[in-house]
CSV table of C-alpha atoms in Angstrom, one decimal:
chain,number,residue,atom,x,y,z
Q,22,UNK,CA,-7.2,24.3,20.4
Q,23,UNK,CA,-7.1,27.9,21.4
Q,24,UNK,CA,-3.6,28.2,19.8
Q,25,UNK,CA,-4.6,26.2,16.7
Q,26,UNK,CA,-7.1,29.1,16.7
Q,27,UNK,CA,-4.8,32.0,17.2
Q,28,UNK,CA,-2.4,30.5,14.7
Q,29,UNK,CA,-4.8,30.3,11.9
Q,30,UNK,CA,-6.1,33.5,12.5
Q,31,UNK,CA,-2.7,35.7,12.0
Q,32,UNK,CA,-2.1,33.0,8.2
Q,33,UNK,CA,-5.4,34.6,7.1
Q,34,UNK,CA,-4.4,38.4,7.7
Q,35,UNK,CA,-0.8,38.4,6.8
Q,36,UNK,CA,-0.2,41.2,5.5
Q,37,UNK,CA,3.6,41.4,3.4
Q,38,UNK,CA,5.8,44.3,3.3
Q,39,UNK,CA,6.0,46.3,0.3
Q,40,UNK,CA,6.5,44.1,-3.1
Q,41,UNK,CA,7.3,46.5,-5.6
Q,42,UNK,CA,11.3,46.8,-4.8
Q,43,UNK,CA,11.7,42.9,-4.3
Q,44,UNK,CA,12.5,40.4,-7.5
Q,45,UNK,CA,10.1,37.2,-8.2
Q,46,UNK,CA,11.1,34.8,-5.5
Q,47,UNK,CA,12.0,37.1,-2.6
Q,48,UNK,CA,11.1,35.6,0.7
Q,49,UNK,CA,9.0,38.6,2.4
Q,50,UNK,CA,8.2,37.3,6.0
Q,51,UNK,CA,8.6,34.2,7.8
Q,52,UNK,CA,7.7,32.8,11.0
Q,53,UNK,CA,7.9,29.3,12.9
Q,54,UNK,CA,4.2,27.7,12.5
Q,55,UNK,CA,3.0,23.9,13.7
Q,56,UNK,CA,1.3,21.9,11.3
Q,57,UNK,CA,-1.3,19.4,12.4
Q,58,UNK,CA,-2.4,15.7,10.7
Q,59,UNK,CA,-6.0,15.4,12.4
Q,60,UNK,CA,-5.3,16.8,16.2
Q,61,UNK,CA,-1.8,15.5,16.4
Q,62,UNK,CA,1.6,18.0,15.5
Q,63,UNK,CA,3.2,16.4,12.6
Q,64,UNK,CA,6.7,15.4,13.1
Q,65,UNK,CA,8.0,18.5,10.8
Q,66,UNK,CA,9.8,21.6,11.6
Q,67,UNK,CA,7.4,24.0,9.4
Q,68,UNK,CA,7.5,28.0,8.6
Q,69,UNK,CA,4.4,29.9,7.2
Q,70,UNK,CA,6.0,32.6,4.4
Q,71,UNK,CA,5.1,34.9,2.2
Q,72,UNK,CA,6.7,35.3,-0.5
Q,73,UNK,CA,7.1,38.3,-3.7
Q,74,UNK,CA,5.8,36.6,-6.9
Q,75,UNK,CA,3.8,38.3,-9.8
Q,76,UNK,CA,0.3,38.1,-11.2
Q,77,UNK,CA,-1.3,37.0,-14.5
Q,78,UNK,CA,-0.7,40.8,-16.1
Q,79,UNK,CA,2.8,41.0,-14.5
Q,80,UNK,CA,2.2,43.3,-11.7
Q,81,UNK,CA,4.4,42.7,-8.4
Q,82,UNK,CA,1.9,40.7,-6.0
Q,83,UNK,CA,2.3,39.3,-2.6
Q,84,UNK,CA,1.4,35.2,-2.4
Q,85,UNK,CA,1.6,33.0,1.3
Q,86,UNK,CA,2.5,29.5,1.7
Q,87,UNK,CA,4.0,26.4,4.2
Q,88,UNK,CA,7.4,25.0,4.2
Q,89,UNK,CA,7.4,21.9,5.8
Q,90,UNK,CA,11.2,19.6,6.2
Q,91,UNK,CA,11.5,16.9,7.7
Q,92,UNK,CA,13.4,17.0,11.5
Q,93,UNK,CA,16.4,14.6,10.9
Q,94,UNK,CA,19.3,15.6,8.5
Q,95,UNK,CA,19.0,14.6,4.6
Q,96,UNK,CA,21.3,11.6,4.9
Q,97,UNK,CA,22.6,11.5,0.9
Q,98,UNK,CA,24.9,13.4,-0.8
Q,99,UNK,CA,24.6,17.2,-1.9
Q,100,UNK,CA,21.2,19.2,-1.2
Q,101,UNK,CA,18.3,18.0,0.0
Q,102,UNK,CA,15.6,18.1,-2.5
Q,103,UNK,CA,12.5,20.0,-2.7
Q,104,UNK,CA,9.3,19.5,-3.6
Q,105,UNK,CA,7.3,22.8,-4.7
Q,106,UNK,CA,3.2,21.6,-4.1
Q,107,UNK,CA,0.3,22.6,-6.0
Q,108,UNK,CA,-2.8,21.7,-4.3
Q,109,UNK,CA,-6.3,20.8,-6.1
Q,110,UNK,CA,-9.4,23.2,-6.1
Q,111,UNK,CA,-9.9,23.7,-2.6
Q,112,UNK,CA,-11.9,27.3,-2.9
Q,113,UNK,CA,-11.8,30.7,-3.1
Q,114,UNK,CA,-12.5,31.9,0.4
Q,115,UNK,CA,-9.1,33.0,2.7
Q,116,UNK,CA,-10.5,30.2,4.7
Q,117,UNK,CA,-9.7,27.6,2.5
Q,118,UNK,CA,-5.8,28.4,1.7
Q,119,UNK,CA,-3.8,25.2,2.5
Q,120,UNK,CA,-1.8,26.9,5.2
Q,121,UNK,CA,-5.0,27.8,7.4
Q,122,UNK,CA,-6.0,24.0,6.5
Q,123,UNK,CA,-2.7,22.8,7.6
Q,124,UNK,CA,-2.9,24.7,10.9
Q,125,UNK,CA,-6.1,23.3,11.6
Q,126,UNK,CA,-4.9,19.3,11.0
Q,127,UNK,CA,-8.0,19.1,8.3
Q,128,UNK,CA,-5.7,19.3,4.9
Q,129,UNK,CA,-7.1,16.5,2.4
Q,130,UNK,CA,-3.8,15.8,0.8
Q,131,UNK,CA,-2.0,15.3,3.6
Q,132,UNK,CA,-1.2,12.0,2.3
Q,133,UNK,CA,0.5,12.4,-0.6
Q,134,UNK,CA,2.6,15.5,1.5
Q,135,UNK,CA,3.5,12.7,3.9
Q,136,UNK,CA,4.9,10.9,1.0
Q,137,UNK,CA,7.3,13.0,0.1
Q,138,UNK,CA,8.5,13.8,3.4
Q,139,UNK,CA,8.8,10.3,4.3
Q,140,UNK,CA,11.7,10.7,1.4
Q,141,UNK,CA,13.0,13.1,3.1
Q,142,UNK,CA,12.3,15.9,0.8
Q,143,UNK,CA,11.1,19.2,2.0
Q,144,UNK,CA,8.3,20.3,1.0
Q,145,UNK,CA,6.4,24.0,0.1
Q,146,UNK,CA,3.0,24.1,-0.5
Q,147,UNK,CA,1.9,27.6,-2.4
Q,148,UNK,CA,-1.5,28.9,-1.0
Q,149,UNK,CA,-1.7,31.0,-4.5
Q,150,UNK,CA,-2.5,34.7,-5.4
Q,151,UNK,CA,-5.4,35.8,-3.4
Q,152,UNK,CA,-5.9,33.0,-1.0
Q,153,UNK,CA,-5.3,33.9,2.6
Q,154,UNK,CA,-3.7,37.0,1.3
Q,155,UNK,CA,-5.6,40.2,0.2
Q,156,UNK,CA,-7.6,40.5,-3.0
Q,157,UNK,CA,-9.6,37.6,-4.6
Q,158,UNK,CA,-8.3,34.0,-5.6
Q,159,UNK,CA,-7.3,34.0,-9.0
Q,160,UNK,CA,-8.5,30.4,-9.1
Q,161,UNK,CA,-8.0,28.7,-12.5
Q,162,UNK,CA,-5.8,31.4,-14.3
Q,163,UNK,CA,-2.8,29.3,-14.7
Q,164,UNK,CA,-0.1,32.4,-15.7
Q,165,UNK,CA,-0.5,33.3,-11.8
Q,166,UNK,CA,-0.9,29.7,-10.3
Q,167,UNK,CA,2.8,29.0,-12.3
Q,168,UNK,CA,4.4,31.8,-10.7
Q,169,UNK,CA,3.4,31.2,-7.6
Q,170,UNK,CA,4.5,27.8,-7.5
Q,171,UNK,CA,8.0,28.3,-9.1
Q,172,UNK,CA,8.1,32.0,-6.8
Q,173,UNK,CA,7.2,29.3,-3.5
Q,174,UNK,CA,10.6,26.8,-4.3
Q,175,UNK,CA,12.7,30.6,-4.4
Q,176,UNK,CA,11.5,31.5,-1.3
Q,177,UNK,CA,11.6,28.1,0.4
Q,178,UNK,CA,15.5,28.6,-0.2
Q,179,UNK,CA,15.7,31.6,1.8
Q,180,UNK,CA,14.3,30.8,5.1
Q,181,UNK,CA,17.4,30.5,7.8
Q,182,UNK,CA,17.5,27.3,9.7
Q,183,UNK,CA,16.0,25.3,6.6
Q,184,UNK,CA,18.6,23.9,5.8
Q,185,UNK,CA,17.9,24.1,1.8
Q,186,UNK,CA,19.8,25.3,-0.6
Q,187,UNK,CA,18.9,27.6,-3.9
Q,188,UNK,CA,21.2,25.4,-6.2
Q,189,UNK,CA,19.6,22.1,-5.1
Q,190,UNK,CA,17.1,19.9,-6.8
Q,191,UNK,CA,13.5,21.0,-6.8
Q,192,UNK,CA,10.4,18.7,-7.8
Q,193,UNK,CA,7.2,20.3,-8.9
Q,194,UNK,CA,3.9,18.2,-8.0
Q,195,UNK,CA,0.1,19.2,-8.9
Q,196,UNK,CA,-3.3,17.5,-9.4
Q,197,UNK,CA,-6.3,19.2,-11.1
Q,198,UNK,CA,-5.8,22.8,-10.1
Q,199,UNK,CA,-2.7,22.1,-8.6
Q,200,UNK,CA,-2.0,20.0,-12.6
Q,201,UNK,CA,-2.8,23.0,-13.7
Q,202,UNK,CA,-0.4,25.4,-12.0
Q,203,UNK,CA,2.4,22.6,-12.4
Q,204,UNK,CA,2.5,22.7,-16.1
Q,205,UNK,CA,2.5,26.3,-16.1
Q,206,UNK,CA,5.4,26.1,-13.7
Q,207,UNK,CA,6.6,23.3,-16.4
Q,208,UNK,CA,6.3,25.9,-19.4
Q,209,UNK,CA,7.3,29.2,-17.7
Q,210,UNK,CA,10.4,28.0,-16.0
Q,211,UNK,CA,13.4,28.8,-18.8
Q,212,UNK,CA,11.8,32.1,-18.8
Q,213,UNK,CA,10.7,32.9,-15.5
Q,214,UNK,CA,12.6,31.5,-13.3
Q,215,UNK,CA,15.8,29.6,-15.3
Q,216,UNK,CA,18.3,29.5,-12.2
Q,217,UNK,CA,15.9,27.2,-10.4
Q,218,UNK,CA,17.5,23.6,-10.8
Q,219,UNK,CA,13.6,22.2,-11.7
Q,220,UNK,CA,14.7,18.8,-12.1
Q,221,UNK,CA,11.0,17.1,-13.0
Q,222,UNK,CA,7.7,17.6,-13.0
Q,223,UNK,CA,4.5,15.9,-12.1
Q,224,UNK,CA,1.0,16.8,-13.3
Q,225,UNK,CA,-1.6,15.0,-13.4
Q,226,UNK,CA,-5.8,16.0,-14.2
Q,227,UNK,CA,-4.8,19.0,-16.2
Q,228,UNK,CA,-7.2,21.2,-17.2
Q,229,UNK,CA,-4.9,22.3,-20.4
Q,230,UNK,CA,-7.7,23.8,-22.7
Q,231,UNK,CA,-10.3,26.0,-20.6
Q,232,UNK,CA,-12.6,26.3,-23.6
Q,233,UNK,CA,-13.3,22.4,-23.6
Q,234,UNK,CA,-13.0,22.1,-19.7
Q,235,UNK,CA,-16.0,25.2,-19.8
Q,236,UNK,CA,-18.3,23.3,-22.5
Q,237,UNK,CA,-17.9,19.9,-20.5
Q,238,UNK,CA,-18.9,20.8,-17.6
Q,239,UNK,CA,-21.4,23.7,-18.2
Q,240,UNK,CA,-24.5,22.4,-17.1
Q,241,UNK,CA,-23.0,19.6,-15.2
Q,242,UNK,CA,-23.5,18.7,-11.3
Q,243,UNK,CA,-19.8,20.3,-10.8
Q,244,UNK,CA,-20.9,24.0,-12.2
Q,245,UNK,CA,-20.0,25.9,-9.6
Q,246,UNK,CA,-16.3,25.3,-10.8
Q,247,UNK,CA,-17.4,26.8,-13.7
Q,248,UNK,CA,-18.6,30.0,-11.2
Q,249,UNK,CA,-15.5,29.7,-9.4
Q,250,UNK,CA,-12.9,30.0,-12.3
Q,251,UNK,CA,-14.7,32.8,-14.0
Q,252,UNK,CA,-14.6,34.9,-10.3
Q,253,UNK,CA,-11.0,33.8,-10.9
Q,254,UNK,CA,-10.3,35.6,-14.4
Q,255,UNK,CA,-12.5,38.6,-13.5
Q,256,UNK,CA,-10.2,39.1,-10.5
Q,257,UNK,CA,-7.3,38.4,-12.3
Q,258,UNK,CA,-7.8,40.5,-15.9
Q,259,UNK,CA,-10.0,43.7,-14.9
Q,260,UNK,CA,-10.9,43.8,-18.8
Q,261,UNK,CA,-12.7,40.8,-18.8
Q,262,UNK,CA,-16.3,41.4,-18.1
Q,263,UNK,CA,-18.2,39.8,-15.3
Q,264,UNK,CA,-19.5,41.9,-12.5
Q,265,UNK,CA,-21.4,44.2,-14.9
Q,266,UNK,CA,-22.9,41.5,-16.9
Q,267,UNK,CA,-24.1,39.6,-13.9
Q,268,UNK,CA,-27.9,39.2,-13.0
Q,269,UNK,CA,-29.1,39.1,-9.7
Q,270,UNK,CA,-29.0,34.9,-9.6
Q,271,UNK,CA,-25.4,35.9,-10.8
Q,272,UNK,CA,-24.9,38.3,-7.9
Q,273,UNK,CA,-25.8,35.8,-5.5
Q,274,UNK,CA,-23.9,32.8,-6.8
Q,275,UNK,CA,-20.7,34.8,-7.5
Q,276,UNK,CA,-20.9,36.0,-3.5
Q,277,UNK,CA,-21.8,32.6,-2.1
Q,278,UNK,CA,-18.8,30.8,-4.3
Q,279,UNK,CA,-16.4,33.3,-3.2
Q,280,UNK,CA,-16.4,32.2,0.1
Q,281,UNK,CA,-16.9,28.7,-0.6
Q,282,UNK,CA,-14.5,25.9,-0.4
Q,283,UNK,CA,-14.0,22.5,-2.3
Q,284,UNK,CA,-17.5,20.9,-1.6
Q,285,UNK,CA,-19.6,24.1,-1.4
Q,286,UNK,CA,-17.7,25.6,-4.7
Q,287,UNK,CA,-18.4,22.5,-7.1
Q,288,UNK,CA,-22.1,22.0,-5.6
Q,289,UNK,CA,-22.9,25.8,-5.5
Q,290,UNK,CA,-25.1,25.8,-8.5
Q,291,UNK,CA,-25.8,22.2,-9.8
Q,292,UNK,CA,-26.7,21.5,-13.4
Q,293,UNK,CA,-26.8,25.6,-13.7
Q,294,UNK,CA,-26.1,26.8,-17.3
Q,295,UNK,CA,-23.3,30.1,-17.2
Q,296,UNK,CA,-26.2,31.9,-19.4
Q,297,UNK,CA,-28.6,31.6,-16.3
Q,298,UNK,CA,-26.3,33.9,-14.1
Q,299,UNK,CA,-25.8,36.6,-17.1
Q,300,UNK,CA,-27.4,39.3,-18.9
Q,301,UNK,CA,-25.7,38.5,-22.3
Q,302,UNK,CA,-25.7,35.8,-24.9
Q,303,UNK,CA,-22.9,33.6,-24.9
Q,304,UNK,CA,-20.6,35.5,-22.7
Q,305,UNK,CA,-17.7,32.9,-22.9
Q,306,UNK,CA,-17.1,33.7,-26.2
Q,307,UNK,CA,-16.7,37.7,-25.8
Q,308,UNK,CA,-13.3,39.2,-27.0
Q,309,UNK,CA,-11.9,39.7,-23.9
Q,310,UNK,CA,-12.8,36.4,-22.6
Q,311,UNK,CA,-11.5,34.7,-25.2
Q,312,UNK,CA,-8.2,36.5,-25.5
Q,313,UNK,CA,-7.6,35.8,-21.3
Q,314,UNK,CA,-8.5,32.0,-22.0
Q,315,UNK,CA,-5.9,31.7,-24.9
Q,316,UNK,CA,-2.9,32.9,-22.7
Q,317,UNK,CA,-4.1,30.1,-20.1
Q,318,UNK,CA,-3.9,27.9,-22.8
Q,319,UNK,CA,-1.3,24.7,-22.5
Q,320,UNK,CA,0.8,23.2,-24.9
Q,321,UNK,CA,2.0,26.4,-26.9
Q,322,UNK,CA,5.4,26.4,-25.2
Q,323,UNK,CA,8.5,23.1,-24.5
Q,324,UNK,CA,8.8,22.4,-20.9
Q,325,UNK,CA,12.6,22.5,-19.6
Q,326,UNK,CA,12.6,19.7,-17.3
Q,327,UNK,CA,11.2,16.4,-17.5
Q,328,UNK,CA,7.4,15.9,-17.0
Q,329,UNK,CA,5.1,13.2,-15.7
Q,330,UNK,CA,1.7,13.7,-17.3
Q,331,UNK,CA,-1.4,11.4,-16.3
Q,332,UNK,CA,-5.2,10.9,-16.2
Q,333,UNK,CA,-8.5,9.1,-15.8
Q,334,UNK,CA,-10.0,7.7,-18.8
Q,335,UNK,CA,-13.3,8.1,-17.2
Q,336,UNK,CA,-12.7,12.0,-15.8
Q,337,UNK,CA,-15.8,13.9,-15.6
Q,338,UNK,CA,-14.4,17.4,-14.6
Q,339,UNK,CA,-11.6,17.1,-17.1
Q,340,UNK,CA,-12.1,14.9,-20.2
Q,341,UNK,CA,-9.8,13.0,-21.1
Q,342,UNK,CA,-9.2,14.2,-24.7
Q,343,UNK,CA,-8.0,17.6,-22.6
Q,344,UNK,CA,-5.0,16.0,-21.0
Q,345,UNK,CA,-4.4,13.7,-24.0
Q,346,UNK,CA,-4.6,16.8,-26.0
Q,347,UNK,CA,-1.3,18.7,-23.8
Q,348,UNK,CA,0.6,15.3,-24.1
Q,349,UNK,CA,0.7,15.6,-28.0
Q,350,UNK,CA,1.2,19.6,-27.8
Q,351,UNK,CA,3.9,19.5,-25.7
Q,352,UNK,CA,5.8,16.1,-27.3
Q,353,UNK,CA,5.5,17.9,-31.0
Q,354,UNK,CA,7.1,20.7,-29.2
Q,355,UNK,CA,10.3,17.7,-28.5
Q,356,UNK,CA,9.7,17.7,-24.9
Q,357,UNK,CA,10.2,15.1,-22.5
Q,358,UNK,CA,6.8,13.4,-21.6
Q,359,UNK,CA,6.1,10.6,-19.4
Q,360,UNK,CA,2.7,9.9,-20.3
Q,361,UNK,CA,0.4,7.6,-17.7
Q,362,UNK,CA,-3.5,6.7,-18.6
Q,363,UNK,CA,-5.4,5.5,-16.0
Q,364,UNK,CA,-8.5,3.0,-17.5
Q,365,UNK,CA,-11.6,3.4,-15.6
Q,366,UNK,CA,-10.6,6.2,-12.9
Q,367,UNK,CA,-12.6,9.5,-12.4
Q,368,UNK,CA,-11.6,12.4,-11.5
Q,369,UNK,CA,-11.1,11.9,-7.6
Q,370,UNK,CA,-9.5,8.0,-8.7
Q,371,UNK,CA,-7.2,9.5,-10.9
Q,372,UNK,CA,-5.2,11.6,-8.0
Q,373,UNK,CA,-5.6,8.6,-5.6
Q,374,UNK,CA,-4.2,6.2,-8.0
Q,375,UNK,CA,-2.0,8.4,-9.8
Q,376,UNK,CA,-0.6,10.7,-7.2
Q,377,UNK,CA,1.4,8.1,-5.5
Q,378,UNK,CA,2.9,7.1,-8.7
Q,379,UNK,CA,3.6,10.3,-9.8
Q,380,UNK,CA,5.5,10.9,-6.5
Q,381,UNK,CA,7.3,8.2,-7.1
Q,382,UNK,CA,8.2,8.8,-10.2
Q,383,UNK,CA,9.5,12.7,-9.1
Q,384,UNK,CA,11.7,10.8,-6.8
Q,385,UNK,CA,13.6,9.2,-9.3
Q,386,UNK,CA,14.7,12.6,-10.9
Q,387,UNK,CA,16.4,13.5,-7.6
């Protein structure tokens, strides 16, 4: 346990060597880490990294992450594929990055990693700008989240002994947040990162139109998402205005969700209005805001690869109409969508139904 401590403790206060000099991708610092499933080592040879990738106004930034491959030899033909991860909301606090969770055996989609594996795919799970690195998670502000997930498949490439190969096939998988992040990764690729051999992705929950995904949940018993993603943008674009227009409810919300994690972040303020926290009308709908939540915007740009896009009829974080809304965007735009509804799921049913079957349908692009 002590080690489990000690381990978790140096993921949180990594702190990368210089970024400036290094391109998108470049693999900064990597070490040997366990990973845990509940108290037990998982049967995975596993490196912590981090990694040079770039930030939602295009500055050089540093982002962490886990590589996890499976012990025995890929026993097919050419490379073995990789899977590139893009986890759900699971806070803002350094606590909460997926490699600390890993390292501590409590990581709540350890199943659907364990599918992949079981494939015998490798798999590297991006901890995004911000979390368990320095500086504030840029949680919901999808130009970063993109990067970081197509910048976590370069870096995976790099680390000696992995045994994976910069030319081989790599899968992109993401629910909710992590939807999110993978149809960015979906849209930026050709531009961003074209040498990557992205061969299909799978995203499912997407929160594709901020605007809609702000008025359906403002006021809702999941508002301190609506807390967390505007700490988010306010980290990421210093122009948009937060801290100054906050009141002191504001003050003390924005502190208490930016250490928070999954369940304290979405109950932080229930049935809380955005206007209750503020000292302006309507501040959603200011300039700056508005101009920051059109570049996160989905649908305005053809995915590359192939793309697997699902979710729950019955979502009440996401509606519906939100991820029906990309499908149509992005197939007017002639790309390749797989499109999957799910009757009757929320939004916790839709990953638990749909992730399985969006891993399996990743696995038939390899």
């Amino acid at each position: 346990m002590l080690r489990r401590l000690l381990v978790a403790v140096t993921l949180l206060f990594v702190v990368a060597a210089p970024t400036a000099q290094a391109d998108p991708g470049a693999l900064l610092e990597q070490h040997p880490t366990t990973v845990y499933v509940g108290p037990f080592p998982a049967p995975v040879k596993a490196w912590h990294l981090v990694y040079r990738s770039t930030s939602a106004t295009g500055a050089p930034d540093a982002v962490s992450g886990t590589l996890l491959v499976p012990p025995t030899p890929w026993p097919r033909g050419g490379p073995r594929p990789l899977v590139t991860y893009a986890v759900g909301t699971h806070g803002l606090g350094d606590r909460c990055a997926p490699s600390n969770l890993l390292a501590h055996g409590v990581e709540n989609e350890s199943a659907l990693l364990a599918q992949a594996l079981s494939q015998g795919w490798a798999v590297v799970v991006t901890d995004y700008e911000g979390l368990g690195t320095p500086g504030t998670h840029t949680y919901a502000v999808g130009q970063s989240e993109g990067r970081a997930v197509l910048d976590a498949a370069r870096a995976a490439a790099q680390v000696p002994g992995a045994g994976l190969s910069a030319s081989g096939p790599v899968g992109v998988f993401g629910y909710s947040q992590g939807g999110q992040a993978a149809a960015w990764a979906a849209e930026l690729q050709a531009t961003y990162a074209p040498s990557l051999n992205v061969v299909g992705v799978a995203a499912g929950g997407v929160p594709a139109d901020l605007n809609a995904v702000f008025a359906a949940n403002d006021g809702g018993a999941a508002f301190g998402l609506v807390l967390g993603a505007a700490t988010g943008f306010a980290a990421a674009y210093p122009d948009v205005p937060f801290a100054s227009i906050l009141n002191d409810r504001g003050r003390t919300a924005v502190a208490k969700v930016s250490q928070a994690c999954t369940i304290e972040l979405g109950a932080a303020a229930p049935f809380a209005h955005l206007q209750d926290f503020v000292t302006v009308p309507d501040p959603i709908h200011e300039p700056h805001w508005q101009a920051r939540l059109t570049e996160n915007y989905l649908g305005t740009a053809k995915p590359k690869p192939p793309v697997y896009l699902y979710h729950g009829t019955l979502d009440e974080l996401i509606p519906f109409s939100v991820g029906a809304g990309l499908r149509d965007r992005w197939r007017a735009r002639g790309a390749d969508v797989t499109w999957q509804e799910f009757p009757l799921l929320e939004h916790i049913g839709g990953v638990a139904i749909g992730g399985p079957a969006a891993m399996t349908w990743l696995g038939t692009k390899f």
